[in-house]
C-alpha cells in the first residue's frame, strides 16, 4: 500500500487519493492554526496580551466594536462613523451573517469566542477549497498544492481576517478560466473583488495574454461578468447606505501609511494619506505598465500565474500598508507560478519572522511602552522584518521575470504544458508581440 507521503511526493494529476490526502494535510494545517490562537481562545482578546501571545484577530476585535455582538447588520442597521465596518461589501455581509449565527445577543467572552470559532471554520473551508483549486490548476504538478495546505503564512494568518474568502474566489476564478468557463471565471473574480480589491487586478494578466493571442472576446466577456457580479453585491448597499458602503474606499484613500509599508521610509516628506495614495497608485500603475511590456515582448507568451504574481506583488510592495494576512494573496499564485519548494520555505520563514515582529511592536504600542521598555530589540526586529520580507518578494519577482525571459528554466513548462491556467490562450498563436529591448 502506497503511503500518503509517497502519494503526494510523486503525484502528478489531481486524482481522488491525491485530493483526499491534500485535504488531510489542510486539516493538519488548520489544527496548527488553531494552536497559534489557543492562548486567546482560553484567556480572551484584551489589551497587550493578545499581541504578546501573537493571537490577535479581527474576528474577535470587531465583534464587540462594530455592533456585531448586538446583531446590527453592517451597512443595513446604521452605525456611527467611528463604528462603521471599513470592509468591502461582501466581507461585511459575511461578518454580519456569521454574527447572526451566534446564539443570544450582546457582548460576552463566550459569544466572542463563538463568533471567532464560526469565522475560523469559514476560513478553513475556504482554505480547503483553495488547496483543491490549486491542485487542479497545477495540472501535472498537483503535488505542489501541499505547500498551500501547510503554508506557514496561511497557518499564522488564516484566523486574522476574512481575506481567505477573497483568496478563495480569486483562486477558483482562475481555475474556471483555465477550464475555459469564461463567464463563471468573471463572476468568481467579481465576487472576489467585492470581498477585497486585489482579485480585480488579475484582469491585468488576462488582458495582456488575450491581447497578445488575439482572444480579446474572452477578456471582455469575463470582465463584463465580473462587473455584473460586483454590482449585484454592491448596488443594494450603495443605494441604501452609501456613506457606510463607501467607508472602505474613503478610508483606503485617506488613511496614513501604516504597518510594514515601504513608505514608512519617506515620512520626512510630510505627505498626508492622500498624498501617499497618489504616490503609491502612480508607482503601481508604472509597475503594471512594465509587466504589460514584459508580457507583450517576451519571446514566448508568459503563463497566467507568472503575470498574476507580478501584478499582485507590485500592488503589495507599493501599498500604504502591508497587513500580515496579505501574504495569503501571493501563496497560491507563487505555487502556480514558480513551485520551487526550498525557495518557498525560505520566503515563508522570513514572512513568519516579520509577522512575529509586527505583533511584538503592536504589544509595545498597546502597552504604552511598558512591554519591551528600555530596549530597542523590538524595533530592530520590526525593521529587519520589513526589509527581509520585501527583499524576498522582490527576489521572487526577479526570478519569475527571469523564467519569463528564459522559458527553458520554467519548471511548469518542463512538464510539457504551455500554460495550465491559460484556458482559451493556451497553445494559441501570437497575434501581437512587441519588440524586446536588447
Coordinates of C-alpha atoms in Angstrom, one line a residue:
X1 CA 0.0 0.0 0.0
X2 CA 1.4 3.4 -1.0
X3 CA 2.0 5.7 1.9
X4 CA 0.3 9.2 2.0
X5 CA 3.6 10.9 1.9
X6 CA 4.8 9.0 -1.2
X7 CA 1.4 9.5 -2.8
X8 CA 1.8 13.3 -2.5
X9 CA 5.5 13.3 -3.3
X10 CA 5.1 11.5 -6.6
X11 CA 1.7 13.0 -7.5
X12 CA 1.1 14.4 -11.0
X13 CA -2.6 14.6 -11.9
X14 CA -5.1 15.5 -9.2
X15 CA -6.6 12.1 -8.6
X16 CA -9.1 11.3 -5.9
X17 CA -6.4 9.9 -3.5
X18 CA -4.2 12.9 -4.1
X19 CA -7.1 15.3 -3.3
X20 CA -8.0 13.3 -0.2
X21 CA -4.5 13.4 1.3
X22 CA -4.2 17.1 0.4
X23 CA -7.4 17.7 2.4
X24 CA -5.9 15.7 5.3
X25 CA -2.8 17.9 5.1
X26 CA -5.1 21.0 5.2
X27 CA -6.8 19.8 8.3
X28 CA -3.4 19.4 9.9
X29 CA -2.6 23.0 8.9
X30 CA -5.9 24.2 10.3
X31 CA -5.2 22.4 13.7
X32 CA -1.8 24.2 13.8
X33 CA -3.6 27.4 13.1
X34 CA -5.9 26.9 16.0
X35 CA -3.0 26.2 18.3
X36 CA -1.4 29.5 17.4
X37 CA -4.6 31.2 18.7
X38 CA -5.2 29.0 21.6
X39 CA -3.9 31.4 24.3
X40 CA -6.5 34.0 23.3
X41 CA -9.2 31.3 22.9
X42 CA -8.6 30.4 26.6
X43 CA -7.8 33.8 28.0
X44 CA -9.7 36.2 25.7
X45 CA -8.7 39.1 23.5
X46 CA -7.9 42.1 25.5
X47 CA -5.1 44.7 26.0
X48 CA -1.5 44.0 25.0
X49 CA -1.5 40.3 26.0
X50 CA -3.2 39.3 22.7
X51 CA -0.3 40.9 20.8
X52 CA 2.4 39.5 23.2
X53 CA 1.0 36.0 22.6
X54 CA 0.7 36.6 18.9
X55 CA -3.0 35.7 18.7
X56 CA -4.8 39.0 17.8
X57 CA -7.7 38.6 15.4
X58 CA -10.1 41.0 13.8
X59 CA -12.8 38.4 14.2
X60 CA -12.7 38.9 18.0
X61 CA -11.8 42.6 18.0
X62 CA -14.6 43.7 15.6
X63 CA -17.3 41.6 17.2
X64 CA -17.6 43.9 20.2
X65 CA -16.7 47.2 18.5
X66 CA -18.8 47.2 15.2
X67 CA -22.3 46.3 16.5
X68 CA -21.9 42.7 15.5
X69 CA -22.5 41.5 19.1
X70 CA -25.8 43.3 19.0
X71 CA -26.6 41.8 15.6
X72 CA -26.5 45.2 13.9
X73 CA -26.0 44.1 10.3
X74 CA -23.2 46.1 8.5
X75 CA -24.4 48.7 6.0
X76 CA -28.0 48.0 6.9
X77 CA -28.8 48.9 10.5
X78 CA -26.7 52.1 10.6
X79 CA -23.8 52.8 12.9
X80 CA -21.9 55.9 13.9
X81 CA -18.9 56.6 11.6
X82 CA -16.4 55.5 14.1
X83 CA -18.1 52.1 14.4
X84 CA -18.8 51.6 10.7
X85 CA -17.1 48.5 9.2
X86 CA -14.3 49.5 6.9
X87 CA -14.5 46.5 4.7
X88 CA -15.8 45.8 1.2
X89 CA -19.4 44.8 0.9
X90 CA -19.1 41.0 0.6
X91 CA -16.9 40.8 3.6
X92 CA -19.3 43.0 5.5
X93 CA -22.1 40.6 4.6
X94 CA -20.0 37.6 5.8
X95 CA -19.2 39.4 9.1
X96 CA -22.9 40.2 9.6
X97 CA -24.3 36.7 8.7
X98 CA -21.8 34.9 11.0
X99 CA -22.8 37.3 13.8
X100 CA -26.4 36.1 13.4
X101 CA -25.2 32.5 13.8
X102 CA -24.0 33.2 17.4
X103 CA -26.8 32.3 19.9
X104 CA -28.0 35.2 22.1
X105 CA -27.3 38.9 21.9
X106 CA -24.9 41.3 23.5
X107 CA -21.2 41.1 24.1
X108 CA -19.8 38.4 26.3
X109 CA -16.5 36.5 26.2
X110 CA -18.4 33.3 25.4
X111 CA -20.2 34.8 22.4
X112 CA -16.9 36.5 21.3
X113 CA -15.3 33.1 21.2
X114 CA -18.2 31.5 19.4
X115 CA -18.0 34.3 16.7
X116 CA -14.3 33.7 16.4
X117 CA -14.7 30.0 16.0
X118 CA -17.5 30.3 13.4
X119 CA -15.4 32.6 11.3
X120 CA -12.4 30.4 11.7
X121 CA -14.3 27.4 10.4
X122 CA -15.4 29.6 7.4
X123 CA -11.8 30.5 6.7
X124 CA -10.7 26.9 7.0
X125 CA -13.3 25.8 4.4
X126 CA -12.0 28.5 2.1
X127 CA -8.5 27.2 2.7
X128 CA -9.5 23.7 1.7
X129 CA -11.2 24.9 -1.5
X130 CA -8.1 26.9 -2.4
X131 CA -5.9 23.8 -1.9
X132 CA -8.2 21.7 -4.2
X133 CA -8.3 24.5 -6.8
X134 CA -4.5 24.8 -6.8
X135 CA -4.1 21.1 -7.2
X136 CA -6.4 21.1 -10.3
X137 CA -4.9 24.3 -11.7
X138 CA -1.4 22.9 -11.4
X139 CA -2.4 20.0 -13.7
X140 CA 0.7 17.8 -13.8
X141 CA 2.2 19.2 -10.6
X142 CA -0.8 18.7 -8.3
X143 CA 1.7 17.7 -5.5
X144 CA 2.7 21.4 -5.2
X145 CA -0.7 22.1 -3.6
X146 CA 0.8 20.5 -0.5
X147 CA 2.7 23.8 0.1
X148 CA -0.6 25.6 0.2
X149 CA -2.1 23.1 2.6
X150 CA 0.8 23.6 5.1
X151 CA 1.9 27.1 4.2
X152 CA 3.2 28.9 7.4
X153 CA 1.8 32.1 6.0
X154 CA -1.7 30.7 6.0
X155 CA -1.3 28.8 9.3
X156 CA -0.4 32.1 11.0
X157 CA -2.8 34.5 9.4
X158 CA -5.9 32.4 8.4
X159 CA -7.8 33.5 11.5
X160 CA -6.6 37.1 11.5
X161 CA -9.1 38.4 9.0
X162 CA -11.7 37.4 6.3
X163 CA -9.1 37.6 3.5
X164 CA -9.2 33.9 2.7
X165 CA -12.7 34.4 1.3
X166 CA -11.2 36.7 -1.4
X167 CA -8.3 34.4 -2.0
X168 CA -10.8 31.5 -2.5
X169 CA -12.8 33.4 -5.0
X170 CA -9.7 34.5 -6.9
X171 CA -8.2 31.1 -7.0
X172 CA -11.3 29.3 -8.1
X173 CA -12.0 32.1 -10.6
X174 CA -8.6 31.4 -12.2
X175 CA -9.3 27.7 -12.2
X176 CA -12.6 28.4 -14.1
X177 CA -10.7 30.5 -16.6
X178 CA -8.2 27.7 -17.1
X179 CA -11.1 25.4 -17.9
X180 CA -12.5 27.9 -20.4
X181 CA -15.5 28.8 -18.3
X182 CA -15.2 32.4 -19.2
X183 CA -18.4 33.8 -17.7
X184 CA -18.0 31.8 -14.5
X185 CA -14.4 33.0 -14.1
X186 CA -15.6 36.6 -14.4
X187 CA -18.4 36.1 -11.8
X188 CA -16.0 34.5 -9.3
X189 CA -13.3 37.2 -9.8
X190 CA -16.1 39.8 -9.5
X191 CA -17.2 38.3 -6.2
X192 CA -13.5 38.3 -5.1
X193 CA -13.3 42.0 -5.9
X194 CA -16.4 42.6 -3.8
X195 CA -14.5 41.0 -0.9
X196 CA -11.1 42.5 -1.4
X197 CA -9.9 44.8 -4.2
X198 CA -6.9 42.7 -5.3
X199 CA -8.8 39.9 -7.4
X200 CA -9.8 42.7 -9.8
X201 CA -6.1 43.2 -10.7
X202 CA -5.9 39.7 -12.1
X203 CA -7.7 41.0 -15.1
X204 CA -4.5 42.7 -16.0
X205 CA -2.9 39.3 -16.6
X206 CA -5.9 38.2 -18.6
X207 CA -5.9 41.4 -20.7
X208 CA -2.2 41.0 -21.6
X209 CA -2.5 37.3 -22.6
X210 CA -5.7 37.8 -24.5
X211 CA -4.4 40.8 -26.4
X212 CA -1.2 39.0 -27.3
X213 CA -3.1 36.0 -28.6
X214 CA -5.9 37.9 -30.3
X215 CA -8.6 36.5 -28.0
X216 CA -9.9 39.7 -26.6
X217 CA -13.5 38.5 -26.7
X218 CA -12.6 36.2 -23.7
X219 CA -11.3 39.2 -21.8
X220 CA -14.4 41.3 -22.4
X221 CA -16.8 38.5 -21.6
X222 CA -15.0 37.7 -18.3
X223 CA -14.7 41.4 -17.4
X224 CA -18.4 42.0 -18.1
X225 CA -19.4 39.1 -15.9
X226 CA -17.1 40.3 -13.1
X227 CA -18.6 43.8 -13.2
X228 CA -22.1 42.4 -13.1
X229 CA -21.3 40.2 -10.1
X230 CA -19.6 43.1 -8.3
X231 CA -22.7 45.3 -8.9
X232 CA -25.1 42.7 -7.7
X233 CA -23.3 42.6 -4.3
X234 CA -22.6 46.3 -4.0
X235 CA -25.5 48.3 -5.6
X236 CA -28.1 47.5 -2.9
X237 CA -25.7 49.0 -0.2
X238 CA -24.8 51.9 -2.5
X239 CA -28.4 52.8 -2.8
X240 CA -29.4 52.3 0.9
X241 CA -26.2 53.1 2.9
X242 CA -23.8 54.9 0.7
X243 CA -21.8 56.5 3.5
X244 CA -21.1 53.3 5.3
X245 CA -20.6 51.4 2.0
X246 CA -18.1 53.9 0.8
X247 CA -16.1 54.0 4.0
X248 CA -13.7 51.3 2.8
X249 CA -12.8 53.3 -0.2
X250 CA -12.5 56.7 1.6
X251 CA -10.6 55.1 4.4
X252 CA -8.2 53.4 2.0
X253 CA -7.6 56.7 0.2
X254 CA -7.2 58.9 3.3
X255 CA -5.5 56.5 5.8
X256 CA -1.9 57.4 6.7
X257 CA 0.9 55.0 5.9
X258 CA 0.9 52.2 8.4
X259 CA 2.5 48.9 9.4
X260 CA 5.3 47.5 7.2
X261 CA 4.8 49.8 4.3
X262 CA 7.9 50.8 2.3
X263 CA 6.6 54.4 2.5
X264 CA 7.5 54.5 6.2
X265 CA 10.9 55.4 5.0
X266 CA 9.5 58.6 3.4
X267 CA 7.6 60.1 6.3
X268 CA 10.1 63.0 6.2
X269 CA 8.3 64.2 3.0
X270 CA 5.4 65.5 5.1
X271 CA 2.8 63.9 2.7
X272 CA -0.6 63.0 4.2
X273 CA -2.6 59.9 3.5
X274 CA -4.0 61.2 0.2
X275 CA -0.5 62.3 -0.9
X276 CA 0.9 58.9 -0.3
X277 CA -2.1 57.3 -2.0
X278 CA -1.3 59.2 -5.2
X279 CA 2.3 58.2 -5.0
X280 CA 1.5 54.6 -4.3
X281 CA -1.0 54.4 -7.1
X282 CA 1.4 56.0 -9.5
X283 CA 4.1 53.5 -8.7
X284 CA 1.7 50.6 -9.0
X285 CA 0.5 51.9 -12.4
X286 CA 4.1 52.2 -13.7
X287 CA 4.8 48.7 -12.4
X288 CA 1.8 47.4 -14.3
X289 CA 2.9 49.1 -17.5
X290 CA 6.3 47.4 -17.1
X291 CA 4.6 44.0 -16.5
X292 CA 2.4 44.5 -19.6
X293 CA 5.5 45.3 -21.7
X294 CA 7.2 42.2 -20.3
X295 CA 4.2 40.1 -21.2
X296 CA 3.9 41.5 -24.7
X297 CA 7.6 41.4 -25.6
X298 CA 8.8 38.1 -24.2
X299 CA 9.8 35.7 -26.9
X300 CA 7.3 33.1 -25.5
X301 CA 4.0 34.2 -24.1
X302 CA 4.2 34.2 -20.2
X303 CA 2.0 32.0 -18.2
X304 CA -1.1 33.4 -16.4
X305 CA 0.2 32.7 -12.9
X306 CA 3.5 34.4 -13.6
X307 CA 1.9 37.7 -14.7
X308 CA -0.7 37.4 -11.9
X309 CA 2.0 37.0 -9.2
X310 CA 4.0 40.0 -10.5
X311 CA 0.9 42.3 -10.5
X312 CA -0.3 41.4 -7.0
X313 CA 3.3 41.5 -5.7
X314 CA 3.7 45.0 -7.1
X315 CA 0.4 46.1 -5.5
X316 CA 1.5 44.8 -2.1
X317 CA 5.0 46.3 -2.3
X318 CA 3.8 49.8 -3.2
X319 CA 0.7 49.8 -0.9
X320 CA 0.5 52.2 2.0
X321 CA 0.1 49.2 4.4
X322 CA 1.2 45.6 4.5
X323 CA -1.1 43.7 6.7
X324 CA 0.3 40.3 7.8
X325 CA -2.5 38.4 6.1
X326 CA -1.6 39.9 2.7
X327 CA 0.9 37.0 2.3
X328 CA -2.1 34.7 1.7
X329 CA -2.8 36.6 -1.6
X330 CA 0.5 35.6 -3.0
X331 CA 0.9 32.0 -1.8
X332 CA -1.4 30.2 -4.4
X333 CA 0.0 32.4 -7.1
X334 CA 3.6 31.5 -6.2
X335 CA 2.8 27.8 -6.2
X336 CA 1.4 28.1 -9.7
X337 CA 4.0 30.5 -11.0
X338 CA 7.3 29.2 -9.6
X339 CA 6.9 26.0 -7.5
X340 CA 10.3 25.8 -6.0
X341 CA 9.9 24.3 -2.6
X342 CA 13.1 25.4 -0.9
X343 CA 12.7 29.0 -2.1
X344 CA 9.1 28.9 -0.9
X345 CA 10.0 27.7 2.6
X346 CA 12.7 30.4 2.9
X347 CA 10.2 33.0 1.9
X348 CA 7.6 31.7 4.5
X349 CA 10.3 31.7 7.2
X350 CA 11.0 35.3 6.6
X351 CA 7.3 36.2 6.5
X352 CA 6.9 34.4 9.8
X353 CA 9.7 36.5 11.3
X354 CA 8.1 39.7 10.0
X355 CA 4.7 38.5 11.3
X356 CA 6.0 38.0 14.9
X357 CA 7.8 41.3 14.8
X358 CA 4.6 43.2 13.8
X359 CA 2.7 41.8 16.8
X360 CA 5.5 42.4 19.3
X361 CA 5.7 46.1 18.1
X362 CA 1.9 46.2 18.5
X363 CA 2.2 44.9 22.0
X364 CA 4.7 47.6 22.8
X365 CA 2.4 50.3 21.4
X366 CA -0.8 49.0 23.1
X367 CA 1.0 48.6 26.5
X368 CA 2.1 52.2 26.4
X369 CA 5.7 51.2 26.0
X370 CA 5.9 49.0 29.1
X371 CA 6.4 45.8 27.1
X372 CA 10.0 45.8 25.8
X373 CA 10.8 49.1 27.7
X374 CA 14.3 50.2 27.8
X375 CA 15.4 48.2 24.8
X376 CA 15.4 48.6 21.0
X377 CA 15.2 44.9 20.1
X378 CA 11.6 45.0 19.1
X379 CA 12.1 48.0 16.7
X380 CA 15.2 46.3 15.3
X381 CA 13.2 43.1 14.7
X382 CA 10.4 45.0 13.1
X383 CA 12.7 47.0 10.8
X384 CA 14.7 43.9 9.7
X385 CA 11.4 42.0 9.3
X386 CA 10.1 44.6 6.8
X387 CA 13.4 44.6 4.9
X388 CA 13.6 40.8 4.8
X389 CA 10.1 40.1 3.6
X390 CA 10.2 42.9 1.0
X391 CA 13.6 41.8 -0.3
X392 CA 12.4 38.2 -0.6
X393 CA 9.2 39.2 -2.6
X394 CA 11.4 41.4 -4.9
X395 CA 13.8 38.5 -5.3
X396 CA 10.9 36.1 -6.3
X397 CA 9.7 38.7 -8.8
X398 CA 13.1 38.9 -10.3
X399 CA 13.3 35.2 -10.6
X400 CA 9.9 35.0 -12.2
X401 CA 10.9 37.7 -14.7
X402 CA 13.9 35.5 -15.4
X403 CA 11.7 32.5 -16.0
X404 CA 9.6 34.5 -18.5
X405 CA 12.6 35.8 -20.4
X406 CA 14.2 32.3 -20.3
X407 CA 11.2 29.9 -20.6
X408 CA 13.6 26.9 -20.7
X409 CA 14.0 27.4 -16.9
X410 CA 10.3 27.2 -16.2
X411 CA 9.5 24.1 -14.1
X412 CA 5.9 24.1 -15.1
X413 CA 6.6 24.1 -18.8
X414 CA 9.2 21.4 -18.2
X415 CA 6.2 19.1 -17.6
X416 CA 5.1 19.5 -21.2
X417 CA 2.2 22.1 -20.9
X418 CA 2.2 25.5 -22.4
X419 CA 0.1 27.2 -19.7
X420 CA -2.1 25.1 -17.4
X421 CA -4.0 28.2 -16.4
X422 CA -4.2 29.8 -19.9
X423 CA -7.6 28.5 -20.9
X424 CA -8.5 30.0 -24.3
X425 CA -5.0 31.3 -24.8
X426 CA -3.1 28.1 -24.1
X427 CA -1.2 26.9 -27.2
X428 CA -2.8 29.8 -29.2
X429 CA -0.5 31.5 -31.8
X430 CA 0.6 35.0 -31.0
X431 CA -1.1 37.8 -32.9
X432 CA 0.7 40.8 -31.3
X433 CA 4.2 40.9 -29.9
X434 CA 6.3 44.0 -29.0
X435 CA 9.9 44.0 -29.9
X436 CA 12.1 43.2 -27.0
X437 CA 14.8 45.6 -25.8
X438 CA 18.3 44.3 -26.4

